Short mmCIF file of C-alpha atoms in Angstrom, two decimals:
data_model
loop_
_atom_site.label_atom_id
_atom_site.label_comp_id
_atom_site.label_asym_id
_atom_site.label_seq_id
_atom_site.Cartn_x
_atom_site.Cartn_y
_atom_site.Cartn_z
CA MET N 222 0.00 0.00 0.00
CA VAL N 223 1.23 3.50 -0.86
CA VAL N 224 0.31 6.33 1.48
CA ASP N 225 1.31 9.93 2.03
CA ALA N 226 1.17 11.81 5.35
CA ARG N 227 -1.62 9.66 6.78
CA ASP N 228 -2.23 8.74 10.39
CA GLU N 229 -2.28 5.11 11.50
CA GLY N 230 -5.82 4.61 10.14
CA GLY N 231 -4.97 5.90 6.69
CA PHE N 232 -6.76 9.24 7.12
CA ALA N 233 -5.38 12.64 6.15
CA PRO N 234 -4.23 14.71 9.15
CA ALA N 235 -6.66 17.17 10.74
CA LEU N 236 -6.51 20.78 9.58
CA ASP N 237 -5.43 23.61 11.80
CA ASP N 238 -7.72 26.42 12.95
CA ARG N 239 -6.83 28.99 10.30
CA HIS N 240 -10.02 28.26 8.37
CA PRO N 241 -13.57 28.60 9.72
CA TRP N 242 -14.79 25.20 10.96
CA GLY N 243 -11.61 23.70 9.49
CA TRP N 244 -13.03 23.72 5.95
CA THR N 245 -10.66 25.08 3.31
CA PRO N 246 -12.04 26.38 0.00
CA GLY N 247 -10.43 23.41 -1.71
CA LEU N 248 -12.24 20.92 0.51
CA VAL N 249 -15.56 22.69 -0.03
CA VAL N 250 -15.20 22.69 -3.83
CA ALA N 251 -14.14 19.02 -3.83
CA LEU N 252 -17.14 18.07 -1.70
CA VAL N 253 -19.53 20.09 -3.86
CA SER N 254 -18.23 18.41 -7.02
CA LEU N 255 -18.72 14.95 -5.51
CA VAL N 256 -22.19 15.83 -4.23
CA LEU N 257 -23.17 17.07 -7.69
CA VAL N 258 -22.02 13.89 -9.45
CA LEU N 259 -24.16 11.88 -7.02
CA GLU N 260 -27.07 14.20 -7.77
CA ALA N 261 -26.47 13.46 -11.45
CA LEU N 262 -26.66 9.74 -10.68
CA THR N 263 -30.07 10.22 -9.06
CA MET N 264 -31.24 12.40 -11.94
CA SER N 265 -30.13 9.78 -14.47
CA TYR N 266 -32.65 7.43 -12.87
CA LEU N 267 -35.50 9.77 -11.93
CA MET N 268 -35.57 11.87 -15.09
CA VAL N 269 -35.31 8.92 -17.45
CA SER N 270 -38.09 7.12 -15.57
CA MET N 271 -40.42 10.02 -16.42
CA SER N 272 -39.53 9.69 -20.11
CA ILE N 273 -40.47 6.01 -20.41
CA PRO N 274 -43.99 6.53 -21.86
CA LEU N 275 -42.69 8.90 -24.55
CA VAL N 276 -39.67 6.74 -25.41
CA ALA N 277 -41.80 3.58 -25.59
CA ALA N 278 -44.35 5.30 -27.84
CA HIS N 279 -41.63 6.74 -30.12
CA TYR N 280 -39.95 3.37 -30.72
CA GLY N 281 -43.18 1.36 -30.63
CA THR N 282 -42.06 -0.94 -27.81
CA ALA N 283 -43.79 -2.41 -24.77
CA GLN N 284 -40.43 -2.88 -23.03
CA GLY N 285 -39.98 0.66 -21.75
CA ALA N 286 -39.06 -0.53 -18.26
CA TRP N 287 -35.75 -1.80 -19.64
CA LEU N 288 -34.56 1.81 -19.76
CA LEU N 289 -34.20 1.51 -15.98
CA THR N 290 -33.47 -2.21 -15.78
CA THR N 291 -30.52 -1.99 -18.19
CA PHE N 292 -29.05 0.94 -16.25
CA LEU N 293 -29.26 -0.88 -12.90
CA LEU N 294 -28.27 -4.25 -14.33
CA VAL N 295 -25.02 -2.98 -15.85
CA GLY N 296 -24.35 -0.97 -12.71
CA GLY N 297 -24.72 -4.02 -10.48
CA VAL N 298 -22.71 -6.33 -12.72
CA THR N 299 -19.74 -4.00 -13.22
CA ALA N 300 -19.51 -2.61 -9.68
CA PRO N 301 -17.19 -5.33 -8.25
CA VAL N 302 -14.70 -4.96 -11.13
CA ILE N 303 -14.76 -1.16 -10.86
CA GLY N 304 -14.24 -1.38 -7.10
CA LYS N 305 -11.22 -3.64 -7.48
CA LEU N 306 -9.70 -1.43 -10.18
CA ALA N 307 -10.27 1.62 -8.00
CA ASP N 308 -8.33 0.05 -5.13
CA MET N 309 -5.53 -0.87 -7.55
CA TYR N 310 -5.27 2.27 -9.70
CA GLY N 311 -7.01 5.10 -7.84
CA LYS N 312 -10.57 5.89 -6.83
CA ARG N 313 -10.63 9.33 -8.45
CA ARG N 314 -9.41 7.88 -11.74
CA LEU N 315 -12.19 5.28 -11.83
CA LEU N 316 -14.76 7.84 -10.72
CA LEU N 317 -13.81 10.02 -13.68
CA VAL N 318 -14.05 7.01 -16.01
CA CYS N 319 -17.53 6.13 -14.72
CA ALA N 320 -18.80 9.71 -14.91
CA SER N 321 -17.40 10.01 -18.44
CA ALA N 322 -19.14 6.77 -19.38
CA GLY N 323 -22.36 8.22 -18.01
CA SER N 324 -21.98 11.22 -20.30
CA LEU N 325 -21.09 9.08 -23.33
CA GLY N 326 -24.02 6.77 -22.69
CA ALA N 327 -26.38 9.74 -22.49
CA VAL N 328 -25.10 10.97 -25.88
CA ILE N 329 -25.69 7.52 -27.42
CA SER N 330 -29.25 7.48 -26.07
CA ALA N 331 -29.87 11.04 -27.23
CA VAL N 332 -29.02 10.22 -30.87
CA ALA N 333 -30.37 6.65 -30.88
CA GLY N 334 -32.24 5.75 -34.06
CA SER N 335 -33.57 2.49 -32.64
CA TYR N 336 -34.61 1.20 -29.25
CA GLY N 337 -31.68 -1.23 -29.24
CA VAL N 338 -29.22 1.65 -29.54
CA MET N 339 -31.15 3.52 -26.85
CA LEU N 340 -30.65 0.56 -24.49
CA LEU N 341 -26.97 0.38 -25.47
CA GLY N 342 -26.60 3.97 -24.31
CA ARG N 343 -28.37 3.17 -21.05
CA GLY N 344 -26.04 0.24 -20.54
CA VAL N 345 -22.96 2.42 -20.99
CA SER N 346 -24.52 4.96 -18.60
CA GLY N 347 -24.95 2.14 -16.07
CA LEU N 348 -21.28 2.51 -15.15
CA LEU N 349 -22.40 5.71 -13.44
CA VAL N 350 -23.95 3.60 -10.66
CA SER N 351 -20.48 2.98 -9.19
CA VAL N 352 -19.86 6.67 -8.49
CA LEU N 353 -21.86 6.22 -5.27
CA PHE N 354 -19.36 3.97 -3.50
CA LEU N 355 -16.38 5.51 -5.31
CA SER N 356 -17.29 8.95 -3.96
CA TYR N 357 -17.43 8.04 -0.30
CA SER N 358 -14.40 5.76 -0.63
CA LEU N 359 -12.46 8.68 -2.14
CA ILE N 360 -13.65 11.06 0.59
CA ARG N 361 -12.38 8.58 3.16
CA ASP N 362 -8.89 8.77 1.65
CA ILE N 363 -8.47 12.47 0.86
CA PHE N 364 -10.40 14.30 3.60
CA PRO N 365 -9.01 14.84 7.10
CA ARG N 366 -10.27 12.31 9.64
CA ASN N 367 -12.38 14.89 11.51
CA LYS N 368 -14.21 15.87 8.31
CA VAL N 369 -14.84 12.43 6.80
CA ALA N 370 -18.07 11.53 8.62
CA LEU N 371 -19.82 14.81 7.82
CA ALA N 372 -18.55 14.93 4.22
CA VAL N 373 -19.63 11.35 3.51
CA SER N 374 -23.03 11.96 5.11
CA ILE N 375 -23.64 15.12 3.09
CA ALA N 376 -22.61 13.39 -0.14
CA THR N 377 -24.76 10.28 0.27
CA SER N 378 -27.88 11.82 1.83
CA GLY N 379 -27.73 14.85 -0.48
CA MET N 380 -28.90 12.55 -3.26
CA GLY N 381 -32.42 12.92 -1.86
CA LEU N 382 -32.49 16.65 -2.44
CA VAL N 383 -32.52 16.42 -6.23
CA SER N 384 -35.75 14.42 -6.10
CA ILE N 385 -37.55 17.71 -5.45
CA PRO N 386 -36.64 19.72 -8.60
CA ALA N 387 -36.04 16.73 -10.92
CA PRO N 388 -39.73 16.12 -11.76
CA PHE N 389 -40.29 19.80 -12.59
CA LEU N 390 -37.15 20.00 -14.74
CA SER N 391 -38.01 16.73 -16.47
CA GLY N 392 -41.57 17.86 -17.18
CA TRP N 393 -40.37 21.13 -18.69
CA LEU N 394 -37.76 19.46 -20.90
CA LEU N 395 -40.17 16.75 -22.06
CA ASP N 396 -42.94 19.22 -22.87
CA ALA N 397 -40.71 21.79 -24.55
CA TYR N 398 -38.04 19.73 -26.32
CA GLY N 399 -38.98 16.04 -26.22
CA PHE N 400 -37.41 13.04 -24.52
CA ARG N 401 -34.03 13.41 -26.26
CA SER N 402 -33.47 16.67 -24.39
CA LEU N 403 -33.24 14.75 -21.11
CA PHE N 404 -30.30 12.74 -22.37
CA TRP N 405 -28.55 15.81 -23.81
CA PHE N 406 -29.02 17.56 -20.46
CA LEU N 407 -27.48 14.62 -18.59
CA ALA N 408 -24.62 14.35 -21.10
CA VAL N 409 -23.64 18.00 -20.73
CA LEU N 410 -24.09 17.98 -16.94
CA LEU N 411 -21.84 14.96 -16.48
CA ALA N 412 -19.20 16.31 -18.88
CA VAL N 413 -19.03 19.52 -16.85
CA LEU N 414 -18.79 17.55 -13.59
CA VAL N 415 -15.96 15.40 -14.97
CA CYS N 416 -13.98 18.59 -15.59
CA LEU N 417 -14.88 20.01 -12.17
CA ILE N 418 -13.79 16.86 -10.33
CA ALA N 419 -10.60 16.65 -12.39
CA VAL N 420 -9.48 20.14 -11.33
CA SER N 421 -10.84 20.24 -7.77
CA THR N 422 -10.44 16.78 -6.25
CA ASP N 423 -7.23 15.02 -5.30
CA GLU N 424 -6.48 11.41 -6.12
CA SER N 425 -6.36 8.86 -3.33
CA PRO N 426 -2.78 7.96 -2.37
CA VAL N 427 -3.92 4.50 -1.25
CA ARG N 428 -3.15 1.59 -3.58
CA LEU N 429 -3.70 -2.15 -3.41
CA ARG N 430 -0.95 -4.21 -5.03
CA SER N 431 -2.93 -6.99 -6.65
CA ARG N 432 -4.07 -8.52 -9.92
CA LEU N 433 -7.54 -8.45 -11.44
CA ASP N 434 -9.35 -11.76 -10.97
CA LEU N 435 -10.91 -12.12 -14.43
CA LEU N 436 -12.57 -15.47 -13.69
CA GLY N 437 -14.06 -14.08 -10.49
CA ALA N 438 -15.27 -11.02 -12.37
CA ALA N 439 -17.03 -13.17 -14.98
CA LEU N 440 -18.63 -15.46 -12.38
CA LEU N 441 -19.77 -12.71 -10.01
CA GLY N 442 -20.98 -10.46 -12.83
CA GLY N 443 -22.82 -13.30 -14.53
CA GLY N 444 -24.37 -14.41 -11.26
CA VAL N 445 -25.65 -10.97 -10.37
CA ALA N 446 -26.94 -10.51 -13.91
CA GLY N 447 -28.81 -13.80 -13.82
CA VAL N 448 -30.55 -13.01 -10.56
CA LEU N 449 -31.49 -9.47 -11.59
CA ILE N 450 -32.76 -10.60 -15.00
CA ALA N 451 -34.92 -13.27 -13.34
CA VAL N 452 -36.38 -10.71 -10.97
CA SER N 453 -36.98 -8.27 -13.84
CA VAL N 454 -38.67 -10.66 -16.27
CA GLY N 455 -40.48 -12.80 -13.71
CA PRO N 456 -43.58 -10.60 -13.35
CA GLY N 457 -44.01 -10.38 -17.13
CA TYR N 458 -43.08 -13.88 -18.30
CA GLY N 459 -44.24 -15.69 -15.17
CA TRP N 460 -42.17 -17.22 -12.37
CA THR N 461 -42.36 -20.72 -13.83
CA ASP N 462 -41.45 -19.61 -17.35
CA THR N 463 -38.32 -21.28 -18.73
CA ARG N 464 -36.61 -17.92 -19.26
CA THR N 465 -37.19 -16.85 -15.66
CA VAL N 466 -36.19 -20.16 -14.12
CA SER N 467 -33.09 -20.58 -16.30
CA SER N 468 -31.90 -17.06 -15.45
CA ALA N 469 -32.40 -17.65 -11.73
CA ILE N 470 -30.72 -21.05 -11.72
CA GLY N 471 -27.88 -19.90 -13.97
CA GLY N 472 -27.25 -16.84 -11.78
CA THR N 473 -27.29 -18.89 -8.59
CA VAL N 474 -24.89 -21.49 -9.99
CA MET N 475 -22.47 -18.79 -11.11
CA LEU N 476 -22.58 -17.09 -7.70
CA CYS N 477 -21.81 -20.41 -6.00
CA ALA N 478 -18.95 -20.99 -8.43
CA TRP N 479 -17.65 -17.50 -7.66
CA VAL N 480 -17.56 -18.29 -3.93
CA VAL N 481 -15.55 -21.46 -4.61
CA SER N 482 -13.20 -19.57 -6.93
CA ALA N 483 -12.73 -16.67 -4.50
CA ARG N 484 -11.62 -19.10 -1.80
CA ARG N 485 -8.95 -20.61 -4.04
CA VAL N 486 -7.32 -17.79 -6.01
CA PRO N 487 -4.55 -15.80 -4.30
CA ALA N 488 -5.99 -12.38 -5.26
CA PRO N 489 -9.81 -12.66 -5.47
CA LEU N 490 -12.02 -9.92 -6.85
CA VAL N 491 -13.54 -9.52 -3.39
CA ASP N 492 -11.79 -10.98 -0.36
CA LEU N 493 -14.35 -13.30 1.26
CA ARG N 494 -12.45 -13.19 4.53
CA VAL N 495 -13.20 -9.47 4.73
CA LEU N 496 -16.75 -9.92 3.50
CA GLY N 497 -17.27 -12.67 6.07
CA LYS N 498 -16.48 -10.42 9.02
CA ARG N 499 -19.70 -9.80 10.95
CA SER N 500 -19.25 -6.03 10.83
CA VAL N 501 -18.88 -6.06 7.02
CA PHE N 502 -21.47 -8.72 6.18
CA SER N 503 -24.09 -7.01 8.38
CA THR N 504 -23.34 -3.70 6.70
CA VAL N 505 -23.83 -5.25 3.25
CA LEU N 506 -27.12 -6.85 4.33
CA GLY N 507 -28.27 -3.70 6.12
CA ALA N 508 -27.50 -1.55 3.08
CA GLY N 509 -29.66 -3.76 0.87
CA LEU N 510 -32.56 -3.72 3.33
CA ALA N 511 -32.28 0.05 3.84
CA TYR N 512 -32.30 0.91 0.13
CA GLY N 513 -34.87 -1.76 -0.65
CA SER N 514 -37.28 -0.54 2.02
CA ALA N 515 -36.82 3.05 0.83
CA GLY N 516 -37.95 1.87 -2.58
CA VAL N 517 -41.28 0.73 -1.11
CA ILE N 518 -42.50 4.29 -0.57
CA ALA N 519 -41.09 5.28 -3.97
CA ILE N 520 -43.43 2.85 -5.73
CA LEU N 521 -46.48 3.04 -3.45
CA LEU N 522 -46.74 6.80 -2.92
CA PRO N 523 -47.29 7.70 -6.62
CA LEU N 524 -49.95 4.99 -6.92
CA LEU N 525 -51.70 6.17 -3.78
CA ALA N 526 -51.53 9.89 -4.50
CA THR N 527 -52.51 9.86 -8.18
CA THR N 528 -55.57 7.63 -7.70
CA PRO N 529 -58.70 9.82 -7.93
CA ALA N 530 -60.59 10.11 -4.66
CA SER N 531 -63.80 9.87 -6.70
CA MET N 532 -63.18 6.15 -7.21
CA GLY N 533 -64.28 5.60 -3.61
CA LEU N 534 -61.46 3.24 -2.70
CA GLY N 535 -60.79 4.92 0.64
CA TYR N 536 -57.58 6.58 -0.50
CA GLY N 537 -56.25 8.75 -3.33
CA PHE N 538 -55.87 12.47 -3.88
CA GLY N 539 -55.99 12.63 -7.68
CA SER N 540 -52.58 14.35 -7.64
CA THR N 541 -51.01 15.68 -10.83
CA ALA N 542 -47.30 15.18 -11.45
CA LYS N 543 -46.61 18.63 -10.00
CA GLN N 544 -48.72 17.97 -6.92
CA LEU N 545 -46.98 14.62 -6.43
CA ALA N 546 -43.60 16.36 -6.54
CA LEU N 547 -44.76 18.81 -3.87
CA LEU N 548 -46.05 15.90 -1.80
CA GLN N 549 -42.63 14.24 -1.94
CA ALA N 550 -40.63 17.43 -1.31
CA PRO N 551 -40.71 17.29 2.53
CA MET N 552 -39.42 13.73 2.43
CA GLY N 553 -36.46 14.77 0.26
CA ILE N 554 -35.64 17.66 2.58
CA MET N 555 -35.75 15.39 5.64
CA VAL N 556 -33.44 12.87 3.97
CA VAL N 557 -30.78 15.57 3.75
CA ALA N 558 -31.47 16.77 7.30
CA GLY N 559 -31.16 13.23 8.66
CA GLY N 560 -27.91 12.66 6.79
CA VAL N 561 -26.33 15.87 8.04
CA ALA N 562 -27.38 14.97 11.59
CA VAL N 563 -25.60 11.63 11.30
CA GLY N 564 -22.46 13.32 10.00
CA LEU N 565 -22.39 15.72 12.92
CA LEU N 566 -23.13 13.00 15.48
CA VAL N 567 -20.56 10.53 14.14
CA SER N 568 -17.89 13.23 13.96
CA ARG N 569 -18.58 13.87 17.66
CA GLY N 570 -18.16 10.25 18.68
CA SER N 571 -21.52 8.58 18.04
CA ARG N 572 -21.36 5.16 16.42
CA PRO N 573 -22.78 4.68 12.92
CA ARG N 574 -24.14 1.32 14.10
CA ALA N 575 -26.53 3.13 16.42
CA MET N 576 -27.38 5.67 13.71
CA LEU N 577 -28.41 2.89 11.31
CA ALA N 578 -30.58 1.26 13.97
CA VAL N 579 -32.23 4.57 14.86
CA GLY N 580 -32.81 5.41 11.21
CA MET N 581 -34.46 2.10 10.40
CA ALA N 582 -36.56 2.22 13.57
CA THR N 583 -37.71 5.68 12.47
CA MET N 584 -38.63 4.32 9.05
CA THR N 585 -40.54 1.50 10.73
CA ALA N 586 -42.60 4.10 12.60
CA GLY N 587 -43.29 5.94 9.34
CA TYR N 588 -44.50 2.81 7.55
CA LEU N 589 -46.68 1.78 10.50
CA LEU N 590 -48.29 5.22 10.50
CA LEU N 591 -49.04 4.89 6.78
CA ALA N 592 -50.42 1.39 7.29
CA TRP N 593 -52.70 2.78 10.00
CA SER N 594 -53.94 5.72 7.94
CA HIS N 595 -53.20 7.09 4.45
CA SER N 596 -56.46 8.82 3.56
CA SER N 597 -55.37 12.32 4.59
CA GLU N 598 -52.88 14.27 2.49
CA GLY N 599 -51.48 16.06 5.52
CA PHE N 600 -51.02 12.81 7.43
CA VAL N 601 -49.24 11.21 4.46
CA ILE N 602 -46.87 14.18 4.25
CA LEU N 603 -46.12 13.85 7.98
CA ALA N 604 -45.45 10.11 7.71
CA CYS N 605 -43.28 10.60 4.63
CA GLY N 606 -41.28 13.25 6.49
CA ILE N 607 -40.63 10.70 9.24
CA LEU N 608 -39.57 8.18 6.59
CA GLY N 609 -37.24 10.80 5.12
CA VAL N 610 -35.45 11.30 8.43
CA GLY N 611 -34.93 7.56 8.73
CA MET N 612 -33.66 7.29 5.16
CA GLY N 613 -31.19 10.10 5.76
CA PHE N 614 -29.86 8.36 8.87
CA ALA N 615 -29.50 5.06 6.99
CA TYR N 616 -27.94 6.51 3.84
CA ALA N 617 -25.31 8.33 5.90
CA ALA N 618 -24.67 5.55 8.41
CA ILE N 619 -23.90 2.85 5.82
CA PRO N 620 -20.73 4.38 4.28
CA ASN N 621 -19.55 5.45 7.72
CA LEU N 622 -19.95 1.84 8.92
CA LEU N 623 -17.91 0.59 5.99
CA ILE N 624 -15.20 3.17 6.55
CA GLU N 625 -15.04 2.07 10.17
CA ALA N 626 -14.83 -1.65 9.38
CA VAL N 627 -12.57 -1.99 6.31
CA VAL N 628 -8.90 -1.17 5.85
CA PRO N 629 -8.15 1.64 3.35
CA GLU N 630 -6.69 -0.53 0.56
CA LEU N 631 -9.86 -2.67 0.38
CA GLN N 632 -12.41 0.13 0.68
CA ALA N 633 -13.65 0.37 -2.90
CA SER N 634 -13.74 -3.37 -3.67
CA THR N 635 -15.67 -4.09 -0.47
CA ALA N 636 -17.94 -1.09 -0.98
CA SER N 637 -18.75 -2.42 -4.46
CA ILE N 638 -20.48 -5.41 -2.85
CA VAL N 639 -22.50 -2.97 -0.78
CA GLY N 640 -23.41 -1.35 -4.10
CA VAL N 641 -24.56 -4.69 -5.51
CA SER N 642 -26.73 -5.23 -2.42
CA GLN N 643 -28.18 -1.75 -2.87
CA ASN N 644 -29.21 -2.73 -6.42
CA VAL N 645 -30.54 -6.23 -5.74
CA PHE N 646 -32.84 -5.53 -2.78
CA PRO N 647 -34.64 -2.57 -4.42
CA ALA N 648 -35.26 -4.84 -7.41
CA ILE N 649 -36.70 -7.67 -5.30
CA LEU N 650 -38.96 -5.86 -2.81
CA PRO N 651 -41.18 -4.15 -5.42
CA VAL N 652 -41.66 -7.51 -7.13
CA VAL N 653 -42.76 -9.03 -3.81
CA ILE N 654 -45.18 -6.18 -3.15
CA PHE N 655 -46.75 -6.18 -6.60
CA SER N 656 -47.05 -9.96 -6.55
CA VAL N 657 -49.05 -9.67 -3.31
CA LEU N 658 -51.13 -6.74 -4.58
CA ASN N 659 -51.90 -8.24 -7.98
CA GLY N 660 -52.73 -11.62 -6.48
CA ASN N 661 -55.02 -10.50 -3.69
CA PHE N 662 -56.00 -6.82 -3.71
CA VAL N 663 -57.01 -5.72 -7.23
CA ALA N 664 -60.07 -3.45 -7.19
CA SER N 665 -60.32 -2.87 -10.94
CA ARG N 666 -58.36 -2.96 -14.17
CA THR N 667 -58.87 -0.09 -16.59
CA PRO N 668 -57.07 1.35 -19.64
CA ASP N 669 -55.48 3.83 -17.20
CA GLY N 670 -53.94 1.07 -15.11
CA VAL N 671 -54.60 -1.28 -12.20
CA PHE N 672 -56.24 0.04 -9.03
CA TYR N 673 -56.02 -1.68 -5.68
CA VAL N 674 -58.30 -1.88 -2.66
CA ASP N 675 -57.29 0.07 0.43
CA ALA N 676 -56.16 -3.05 2.29
CA GLY N 677 -53.56 -3.65 -0.40
CA PHE N 678 -51.73 -0.44 0.46
CA ARG N 679 -51.92 -1.34 4.13
CA VAL N 680 -50.23 -4.67 3.42
CA GLY N 681 -47.64 -2.95 1.20
CA PHE N 682 -46.69 -0.51 3.95
CA LEU N 683 -46.53 -3.38 6.46
CA ILE N 684 -44.09 -5.18 4.14
CA GLY N 685 -41.99 -2.02 4.20
CA ALA N 686 -42.17 -1.98 8.00
CA ALA N 687 -41.10 -5.63 8.16
CA ALA N 688 -38.06 -4.87 5.99
CA THR N 689 -37.03 -1.87 8.08
CA MET N 690 -37.53 -3.74 11.35
CA THR N 691 -35.39 -6.58 10.05
CA CYS N 692 -32.70 -4.02 9.28
CA VAL N 693 -32.88 -2.76 12.88
CA PHE N 694 -31.91 -6.24 14.10
CA VAL N 695 -29.19 -6.45 11.46
CA ALA N 696 -27.79 -3.11 12.64
CA LEU N 697 -27.82 -4.27 16.25
CA SER N 698 -25.92 -7.41 15.22
CA ILE N 699 -22.94 -5.28 14.19
CA PRO N 700 -20.26 -5.50 16.91
CA ARG N 701 -20.08 -2.53 19.25
CA SER N 702 -16.31 -2.52 18.97
CA ILE N 703 -14.83 -2.80 15.47
CA VAL N 704 -11.12 -3.25 14.85
CA GLN N 705 -9.79 -2.69 11.35
CA THR N 706 -7.55 -5.62 10.60
CA SER N 707 -6.01 -6.56 7.27
CA VAL N 708 -6.48 -10.22 6.40
CA ARG N 709 -3.77 -10.19 3.74
#
């Protein structure tokens, strides 16, 4: 490992008191640039999701959902390789590569003459998914120890803030210039951010001397792809369809083969001895549950709010897209507030383990409130605000837990597995919920969509509460005292 003037934990030394709060202009600009690239990641998902009806109609396809599936699938499959390369060659370097790929992919989608080329562009843009773990891993290496917790928390929880203006911006671009304008906007934004990061952010001095495990990369990537494809196509093709079953079985077999391979090769893609530590494994599992449970409100709230009250189902506000954005705004604000609170508390000695448990317990309370009542707009806003606080705590606690548990030279490769977990669980939970709703709680099917009885939403929110409560127990299973030890 190569380091510069680091302390024994691999952190940069604390700053002196010549700058207010110890933040130099350089640190502020570096943090802002990293926050903005994470905002761009969120926008690449949210804004494109709003364009699906127009894109599908333009290309005459019924497979519009693959605009999102392809993005997440490529992101999940490539994350472990990107994490390993980042530990070997530099986290900033790989972050710039991924952000550049996001811009290139957006250009390909913007000029696509066929839906296949459109999906190719989304696949290239999927490399952008890795900027999440690369950003907080880079912050861990280049920021002074006493600034890491707050900087990481601001970066990861700040992603919720863009969910407020994104629907308005997307609506304006779609109405005024068409769906291609969204991709041009993302392409230019990411190109600018690549330049900003290049001039404002230092490279990590930490390096892992290793080789790239190509067999492990193929097995792990193929395994993750198989599982995610099965989850994606299952609701459409059917869970007993040959395509669904073969994808699930093939993915599982490849994941098992990867485990066997990783135990035998001298330099595995992800060190299973690190991943097997209770502090790390619980963080990976907790991250998946936290992001997956956050996705529950993301899919149920639009359905609940946009349903006309005149249908007499006991819920629904008949919200327009603008009204829905305003309904979600307090939740986005509270996500940021919760994340900043975690950063301040952890920097003052609080343990991220406790912050994750508190955050998920708070989310449990929010989901239980929604399960109890969701017929009042004001009450829904209150419950969503509570959920937002919990999300902010969880989003900020997870990277701080990983920083606490893993040695510097294995940060990015281990964090990449957290990234995979954060992709897989949000893909699975919505499938579970819609399988329950479509099988038991359909009120009516119309050309405008499927509408569910009130009890269906209650069950959906209870599923969310079960996921968050499970994550509380996972958080509490993390050891109180964590010692960073290299297993190499």
